[in-house]
CSV table of C-alpha atoms and ligand atoms in Angstrom, one decimal:
chain,number,residue,atom,x,y,z
A,1402,UNK,CA,0.0,0.0,0.0
A,1403,UNK,CA,1.4,3.5,-0.9
A,1404,UNK,CA,2.7,5.6,2.0
A,1405,UNK,CA,0.5,8.7,2.5
A,1406,UNK,CA,2.5,12.0,2.2
A,1407,UNK,CA,1.4,15.5,3.0
A,1408,UNK,CA,3.6,18.5,1.8
A,1409,UNK,CA,3.3,22.1,2.8
A,1410,UNK,CA,5.2,25.3,2.1
A,1411,UNK,CA,5.3,28.1,4.6
A,1412,UNK,CA,7.7,31.1,4.2
A,1413,UNK,CA,9.1,29.4,1.1
A,1414,UNK,CA,10.3,30.2,-2.4
A,1415,UNK,CA,9.3,26.8,-3.9
A,1416,UNK,CA,13.0,26.0,-4.7
A,1417,UNK,CA,12.8,23.1,-2.2
A,1418,UNK,CA,9.8,21.6,-4.1
A,1419,UNK,CA,11.7,22.0,-7.4
A,1420,UNK,CA,14.5,20.0,-5.7
A,1421,UNK,CA,12.0,17.2,-5.1
A,1422,UNK,CA,11.2,17.3,-8.9
A,1423,UNK,CA,15.0,17.2,-9.5
A,1424,UNK,CA,15.0,13.6,-8.1
A,1425,UNK,CA,14.7,12.8,-11.8
A,1426,UNK,CA,14.5,9.1,-12.5
A,1427,UNK,CA,14.5,8.3,-8.8
A,1428,UNK,CA,11.1,10.1,-8.6
A,1429,UNK,CA,9.7,7.6,-11.1
A,1430,UNK,CA,10.9,4.7,-8.8
A,1431,UNK,CA,9.5,6.1,-5.6
A,1432,UNK,CA,6.3,7.8,-6.8
A,1433,UNK,CA,4.3,4.6,-7.2
A,1434,UNK,CA,5.0,3.9,-3.5
A,1435,UNK,CA,3.8,7.3,-2.4
A,1436,UNK,CA,0.3,8.8,-2.2
A,1437,UNK,CA,0.3,12.6,-1.9
A,1438,UNK,CA,-2.8,13.4,0.1
A,1439,UNK,CA,-2.0,17.1,0.4
A,1440,UNK,CA,0.5,19.2,-1.6
A,1441,UNK,CA,-0.6,22.8,-2.4
A,1442,UNK,CA,2.3,23.4,-4.7
A,1443,UNK,CA,0.8,20.7,-7.1
A,1444,UNK,CA,-2.9,20.5,-6.3
A,1445,UNK,CA,-5.6,22.9,-5.2
A,1446,UNK,CA,-6.3,21.4,-1.8
A,1447,UNK,CA,-8.6,23.7,0.3
A,1448,UNK,CA,-7.8,24.3,3.9
A,1449,UNK,CA,-11.4,24.5,5.1
A,1450,UNK,CA,-13.1,21.6,3.5
A,1451,UNK,CA,-13.1,20.4,-0.1
A,1452,UNK,CA,-16.8,21.0,-0.9
A,1453,UNK,CA,-16.8,24.8,-0.9
A,1454,UNK,CA,-19.8,24.7,1.5
A,1455,UNK,CA,-18.0,26.4,4.3
A,1456,UNK,CA,-19.0,23.6,6.6
A,1457,UNK,CA,-15.4,22.9,7.9
A,1458,UNK,CA,-14.0,25.3,10.4
A,1459,UNK,CA,-10.6,23.7,11.1
A,1460,UNK,CA,-7.6,23.2,8.9
A,1461,UNK,CA,-8.4,20.1,6.9
A,1462,UNK,CA,-5.1,18.4,6.3
A,1463,UNK,CA,-5.7,14.6,5.8
A,1464,UNK,CA,-3.8,12.1,8.0
A,1465,UNK,CA,-0.4,11.1,6.5
A,1466,UNK,CA,2.5,8.9,7.5
A,1467,UNK,CA,5.1,11.4,6.3
A,1468,UNK,CA,4.8,15.2,6.4
A,1469,UNK,CA,7.2,17.5,4.6
A,1470,UNK,CA,7.4,21.2,5.3
A,1471,UNK,CA,9.5,23.7,3.5
A,1472,UNK,CA,9.9,27.4,4.5
A,1473,UNK,CA,9.9,29.1,7.8
A,1474,UNK,CA,7.3,30.4,10.2
A,1475,UNK,CA,6.7,34.2,9.9
A,1476,UNK,CA,3.0,34.7,10.4
A,1477,UNK,CA,0.0,33.2,12.2
A,1478,UNK,CA,-1.1,31.3,9.1
A,1479,UNK,CA,2.3,29.6,8.8
A,1480,UNK,CA,2.1,28.7,12.5
A,1481,UNK,CA,-1.4,27.2,12.3
A,1482,UNK,CA,-0.6,25.2,9.2
A,1483,UNK,CA,2.6,23.9,10.8
A,1484,UNK,CA,0.6,22.8,13.9
A,1485,UNK,CA,-2.0,21.1,11.7
A,1486,UNK,CA,0.6,19.3,9.7
A,1487,UNK,CA,2.2,18.1,13.0
A,1488,UNK,CA,-1.1,16.9,14.2
A,1489,UNK,CA,-1.8,15.0,10.9
A,1490,UNK,CA,1.6,13.5,10.2
A,1491,UNK,CA,3.4,10.6,12.0
A,1492,UNK,CA,6.8,11.8,10.9
A,1493,UNK,CA,7.6,15.4,10.1
A,1494,UNK,CA,10.5,16.4,7.9
A,1495,UNK,CA,11.9,20.0,7.8
A,1496,UNK,CA,12.9,20.4,4.1
A,1497,UNK,CA,15.4,23.1,3.3
A,1498,UNK,CA,17.4,25.7,5.3
A,1499,UNK,CA,14.4,28.0,5.7
A,1500,UNK,CA,12.7,25.2,7.6
A,1501,UNK,CA,15.7,24.0,9.5
A,1502,UNK,CA,17.4,27.3,10.3
A,1503,UNK,CA,15.2,30.2,9.1
A,1504,UNK,CA,17.1,30.6,5.8
A,1505,UNK,CA,17.6,33.8,3.9
A,1506,UNK,CA,14.2,35.2,5.0
A,1507,UNK,CA,15.3,35.1,8.6
A,1508,UNK,CA,17.8,37.9,7.8
A,1509,UNK,CA,14.9,40.2,8.5
A,1510,UNK,CA,15.3,39.3,12.2
A,1511,UNK,CA,18.2,41.7,12.2
A,1512,UNK,CA,15.8,44.6,11.3
A,1513,UNK,CA,12.7,45.9,12.9
A,1514,UNK,CA,9.3,45.5,11.3
A,1515,UNK,CA,9.1,49.3,10.9
A,1516,UNK,CA,12.3,49.1,8.8
A,1517,UNK,CA,10.9,46.2,6.8
A,1518,UNK,CA,7.7,47.9,6.0
A,1519,UNK,CA,9.4,51.2,5.1
A,1520,UNK,CA,11.8,49.4,2.7
A,1521,UNK,CA,9.2,47.1,1.2
A,1522,UNK,CA,6.3,49.5,0.7
A,1523,UNK,CA,8.0,52.8,0.3
A,1524,UNK,CA,11.7,52.3,-0.3
A,1525,UNK,CA,11.6,49.9,-3.2
A,1526,UNK,CA,13.1,51.3,-6.4
A,1527,UNK,CA,10.8,49.2,-8.6
A,1528,UNK,CA,7.3,49.8,-7.1
A,1529,UNK,CA,5.1,52.7,-6.3
A,1530,UNK,CA,5.0,53.8,-2.6
A,1531,UNK,CA,2.0,52.5,-0.6
A,1532,UNK,CA,0.8,52.5,3.0
A,1533,UNK,CA,1.4,49.6,5.3
A,1534,UNK,CA,-1.4,47.0,4.8
A,1535,UNK,CA,-4.0,47.2,7.5
A,1536,UNK,CA,-6.6,44.6,6.4
A,1537,UNK,CA,-7.6,42.7,9.6
A,1538,UNK,CA,-8.2,39.6,7.5
A,1539,UNK,CA,-4.5,39.3,6.7
A,1540,UNK,CA,-2.6,36.8,8.9
A,1541,UNK,CA,-1.0,38.5,11.9
A,1542,UNK,CA,2.8,38.8,11.7
A,1543,UNK,CA,4.7,37.0,14.4
A,1544,UNK,CA,7.4,38.8,16.4
A,1545,UNK,CA,10.1,37.3,14.2
A,1546,UNK,CA,11.0,34.6,11.7
A,1547,UNK,CA,11.2,31.1,13.2
A,1548,UNK,CA,12.7,27.8,12.1
A,1549,UNK,CA,10.1,25.0,12.1
A,1550,UNK,CA,11.4,23.3,15.3
A,1551,UNK,CA,10.9,26.5,17.3
A,1552,UNK,CA,7.2,25.9,17.0
A,1553,UNK,CA,6.6,22.2,16.3
A,1554,UNK,CA,8.5,19.0,16.9
A,1555,UNK,CA,10.6,18.0,13.9
A,1556,UNK,CA,11.7,14.4,13.3
A,1557,UNK,CA,14.2,14.8,10.4
A,1558,UNK,CA,16.2,17.7,9.1
A,1559,UNK,CA,17.1,18.1,5.5
A,1560,UNK,CA,19.0,21.4,5.2
A,1561,UNK,CA,20.2,23.0,2.0
A,1562,UNK,CA,19.0,26.0,-0.1
A,1563,UNK,CA,17.8,23.9,-1.7
A,1564,UNK,CA,18.6,20.5,-0.4
A,1565,UNK,CA,20.4,18.2,-2.9
A,1566,UNK,CA,18.0,15.7,-4.4
A,1567,UNK,CA,20.2,12.9,-3.3
A,1568,UNK,CA,19.4,13.6,0.4
A,1569,UNK,CA,15.7,13.9,-0.4
A,1570,UNK,CA,15.9,10.5,-2.2
A,1571,UNK,CA,17.8,9.0,0.7
A,1572,UNK,CA,15.2,10.3,3.2
A,1573,UNK,CA,12.2,9.0,1.2
A,1574,UNK,CA,13.9,5.7,0.4
A,1575,UNK,CA,14.9,5.1,4.1
A,1576,UNK,CA,11.4,5.9,5.3
A,1577,UNK,CA,9.9,3.4,2.7
A,1578,UNK,CA,12.4,0.8,3.9
A,1579,UNK,CA,11.8,1.5,7.5
A,1580,UNK,CA,15.4,2.4,8.4
A,1581,UNK,CA,17.1,5.6,9.6
A,1582,UNK,CA,18.4,7.7,6.6
A,1583,UNK,CA,22.1,8.1,6.2
A,1584,UNK,CA,22.7,11.8,5.8
A,1585,UNK,CA,25.9,13.9,5.7
A,1586,UNK,CA,27.1,15.0,9.1
A,1587,UNK,CA,30.5,16.6,8.3
A,1588,UNK,CA,31.4,20.0,6.9
A,1589,UNK,CA,31.6,21.2,3.3
A,1590,UNK,CA,35.4,21.3,3.7
A,1591,UNK,CA,35.3,17.5,4.2
A,1592,UNK,CA,33.8,17.1,0.7
A,1593,UNK,CA,36.0,19.7,-1.0
A,1594,UNK,CA,38.9,18.6,-3.1
A,1595,UNK,CA,40.8,21.9,-3.3
A,1596,UNK,CA,44.5,21.9,-2.4
A,1597,UNK,CA,45.3,22.8,1.2
A,1598,UNK,CA,48.8,23.8,2.1
A,1599,UNK,CA,48.3,24.6,5.8
A,1600,UNK,CA,47.4,27.4,8.2
A,1601,UNK,CA,49.0,30.8,8.3
A,1602,UNK,CA,48.9,31.6,4.6
A,1603,UNK,CA,46.8,34.8,5.1
A,1604,UNK,CA,46.2,37.2,8.0
A,1605,UNK,CA,43.1,38.9,6.5
A,1606,UNK,CA,40.0,37.6,4.7
A,1607,UNK,CA,38.3,39.6,2.1
A,1608,UNK,CA,34.8,39.4,0.5
A,1609,UNK,CA,34.4,37.7,-2.8
A,1610,UNK,CA,34.6,40.8,-5.0
A,1611,UNK,CA,37.4,39.4,-7.2
A,1612,UNK,CA,38.1,36.0,-8.7
A,1613,UNK,CA,40.4,33.6,-6.9
A,1614,UNK,CA,43.6,32.4,-8.4
A,1615,UNK,CA,43.1,29.2,-10.5
A,1616,UNK,CA,43.9,27.7,-13.8
A,1617,UNK,CA,40.6,27.0,-15.6
A,1618,UNK,CA,42.3,24.3,-17.6
A,1619,UNK,CA,43.1,22.4,-14.4
A,1620,UNK,CA,40.8,20.4,-12.2
A,1621,UNK,CA,39.3,21.8,-9.0
A,1622,UNK,CA,41.8,19.6,-6.9
A,1623,UNK,CA,44.6,21.8,-8.2
A,1624,UNK,CA,43.0,25.1,-7.1
A,1625,UNK,CA,44.2,26.2,-3.7
A,1626,UNK,CA,41.7,26.3,-0.9
A,1627,UNK,CA,39.8,29.7,-1.2
A,1628,UNK,CA,40.1,30.4,2.5
A,1629,UNK,CA,43.9,29.9,2.2
A,1630,UNK,CA,43.7,32.4,-0.7
A,1631,UNK,CA,42.1,34.9,1.7
A,1632,UNK,CA,38.5,34.6,0.5
A,1633,UNK,CA,35.7,34.2,3.1
A,1634,UNK,CA,34.7,30.6,2.4
A,1635,UNK,CA,32.1,29.2,4.9
A,1636,UNK,CA,33.0,25.6,4.1
A,1637,UNK,CA,34.6,24.9,7.6
A,1638,UNK,CA,31.3,25.7,9.4
A,1639,UNK,CA,28.7,24.6,7.0
A,1640,UNK,CA,27.0,21.1,6.8
A,1641,UNK,CA,28.1,19.0,3.9
A,1642,UNK,CA,25.5,17.7,1.4
A,1643,UNK,CA,25.5,19.9,-1.6
A,1644,UNK,CA,28.1,17.6,-3.2
A,1645,UNK,CA,25.5,14.9,-3.4
A,1646,UNK,CA,26.1,11.2,-2.9
A,1647,UNK,CA,28.0,10.4,-6.1
A,1648,UNK,CA,31.4,11.9,-5.6
A,1649,UNK,CA,30.7,15.4,-7.0
A,1650,UNK,CA,32.3,18.5,-5.5
A,1651,UNK,CA,30.5,21.1,-3.4
A,1652,UNK,CA,28.3,23.1,-5.7
A,1653,UNK,CA,29.8,26.6,-5.3
A,1654,UNK,CA,33.4,25.3,-5.2
A,1655,UNK,CA,32.7,23.6,-8.5
A,1656,UNK,CA,32.0,27.1,-9.9
A,1657,UNK,CA,35.2,28.3,-8.2
A,1658,UNK,CA,33.1,30.4,-5.8
A,1659,UNK,CA,33.4,30.4,-2.0
A,1660,UNK,CA,30.8,28.5,0.0
A,1661,UNK,CA,28.2,31.0,1.4
A,1662,UNK,CA,26.9,28.6,4.1
A,1663,UNK,CA,23.5,27.6,2.6
A,1664,UNK,CA,23.4,24.2,4.4
A,1665,UNK,CA,23.4,25.9,7.8
A,1666,UNK,CA,25.8,24.9,10.6
A,1667,UNK,CA,27.4,21.5,10.8
A,1668,UNK,CA,25.6,20.6,14.0
A,1669,UNK,CA,21.9,21.4,14.0
A,1670,UNK,CA,22.4,23.7,17.1
A,1671,UNK,CA,25.6,25.3,15.8
A,1672,UNK,CA,26.1,29.0,15.3
A,1673,UNK,CA,27.7,29.7,11.9
A,1674,UNK,CA,28.9,33.2,12.9
A,1675,UNK,CA,30.6,32.2,16.1
A,1676,UNK,CA,31.9,29.0,14.6
A,1677,UNK,CA,33.4,30.9,11.6
A,1678,UNK,CA,35.0,33.5,13.7
A,1679,UNK,CA,36.5,30.7,15.8
A,1680,UNK,CA,37.8,28.9,12.7
A,1681,UNK,CA,39.3,32.1,11.3
A,1682,UNK,CA,41.0,32.9,14.7
A,1683,UNK,CA,42.4,29.4,14.9
A,1684,UNK,CA,43.9,29.9,11.5
A,1685,UNK,CA,45.7,33.1,12.6
A,1686,UNK,CA,43.3,35.4,10.7
A,1687,UNK,CA,42.4,38.7,12.2
A,1688,UNK,CA,38.6,38.5,12.8
A,1689,UNK,CA,38.3,42.3,13.3
A,1690,UNK,CA,38.7,42.6,9.6
A,1691,UNK,CA,35.6,40.5,8.9
A,1692,UNK,CA,33.1,43.0,7.4
A,1693,UNK,CA,29.4,42.6,8.3
A,1694,UNK,CA,29.7,39.7,10.7
A,1695,UNK,CA,25.9,39.1,11.0
A,1696,UNK,CA,26.0,38.2,7.3
A,1697,UNK,CA,27.7,35.0,8.4
A,1698,UNK,CA,24.2,34.1,9.7
A,1699,UNK,CA,22.6,34.8,6.3
A,1700,UNK,CA,21.2,31.3,6.2
A,1701,UNK,CA,20.7,30.6,9.9
A,1702,UNK,CA,19.3,33.6,11.6
A,1703,UNK,CA,16.4,31.9,13.3
A,1704,UNK,CA,16.6,30.3,16.8
A,1705,UNK,CA,17.3,33.8,18.1
A,1706,UNK,CA,20.7,34.0,16.4
A,1707,UNK,CA,19.9,37.3,14.6
A,1708,UNK,CA,17.8,39.6,16.7
A,1709,UNK,CA,17.0,43.3,16.3
A,1710,UNK,CA,16.6,44.9,19.7
A,1711,UNK,CA,12.9,45.8,18.7
A,1712,UNK,CA,12.2,42.1,18.5
A,1713,UNK,CA,13.2,41.3,22.1
A,1714,UNK,CA,10.1,41.0,24.2
A,1715,UNK,CA,9.9,42.2,27.8
A,1716,UNK,CA,11.1,39.7,30.4
A,1717,UNK,CA,8.5,37.0,31.1
A,1718,UNK,CA,6.7,37.4,27.7
A,1719,UNK,CA,7.0,34.5,25.3
A,1720,UNK,CA,8.1,34.9,21.7
A,1721,UNK,CA,5.4,34.3,19.2
A,1722,UNK,CA,3.0,32.6,21.5
B,1050,LIG,S1,15.6,26.7,1.6
B,1050,LIG,FE1,16.2,27.9,-0.2
B,1050,LIG,S2,15.1,26.8,-1.9
B,1050,LIG,FE2,14.2,26.1,0.0
B,1050,LIG,S3,12.4,27.5,0.4
B,1050,LIG,FE3,14.1,28.4,1.4
B,1050,LIG,S4,15.0,29.9,0.0
B,1050,LIG,FE4,13.7,28.5,-1.2
B,1051,LIG,S1,37.5,26.6,3.1
B,1051,LIG,FE1,36.3,26.5,1.2
B,1051,LIG,S2,37.8,26.1,-0.4
B,1051,LIG,FE2,38.8,25.6,1.5
B,1051,LIG,S3,38.5,23.4,1.8
B,1051,LIG,FE3,36.8,24.4,2.8
B,1051,LIG,S4,35.2,24.5,1.3
B,1051,LIG,FE4,37.1,24.1,0.2
B,1052,LIG,S1,29.1,25.2,-1.4
B,1052,LIG,FE1,28.1,26.1,0.5
B,1052,LIG,S2,26.7,27.7,-0.3
B,1052,LIG,FE2,27.4,26.5,-2.1
B,1052,LIG,S3,25.7,25.0,-2.3
B,1052,LIG,FE3,27.3,24.0,-1.0
B,1052,LIG,S4,26.7,24.5,1.1
B,1052,LIG,FE4,25.5,25.9,-0.2
């Protein structure tokens, strides 16, 4: 009998769902074993009943063995959908770095809502200025952007922006076979073939505003490590996975570009900013020269890692309750 699957996207860009499609031929193998009972990205499943009669007054997400959620939690609707998915699904998977660590949208946690609205509704170069929306029917904004596990229990984390299809395939296959999935647990550096010559080569890191030194005619393994070339490469503090399961190289390094950290920290509870500053200091690099340190949390600003003072609630008051 096919395994029932429910999928939801919260504060999401749909890139994670495209990564599911990128399973390619594997998708053809696993699809007959799955029955999608709810997947708004593909089918028009109504939240409040399927008849249009208005007779259902609760979120109507059918029971499923496996629930998959991409995106983070930013407003009351996201929160209610996440809770309904948790109640309907036996196993809940956080798909993508927005769900596991807040992702790029959690950068907003570094700003106040007033700054957000000012920039979005009046400061954009490409749109006409407008007032802040005040329709009471719109979902209420929560105090900040949350990763999924800050609000509901998560059983399996598949980070990545987006996650590599190989990890999605392994997670689905393992669940179908009734075993624990085997997922990468090391750092991007552990899957990177670039040539390392040792610590102490540079004393300062710089942003990636100029190309690294390499010979395009030679393989990646002959390019010197970008961090040793003085470029801010997040490989030491970022979870491996983007190289896939078939011996490829990390995605950005394959393009001779430094890792930006999109898989989040190596440990689920790691802090990419602190871990990176530690890594730099232990390599003898002056961390005072690192410009815009909060950007080291560009993919992992949930869990209170990035926090504008305006988002801190008075003592005793709970975040986003
Ligand atoms: S993790 Fe990346 S690809 Fe997935 S929803 Fe977030 S921004 Fe999009
Ligand atoms: S720091 Fe970057 S370039 Fe160097 S080994 Fe790690 S991932 Fe590769
Ligand atoms: S190299 Fe880093 S930023 Fe690039 S895809 Fe891999 S984890 Fe993401």
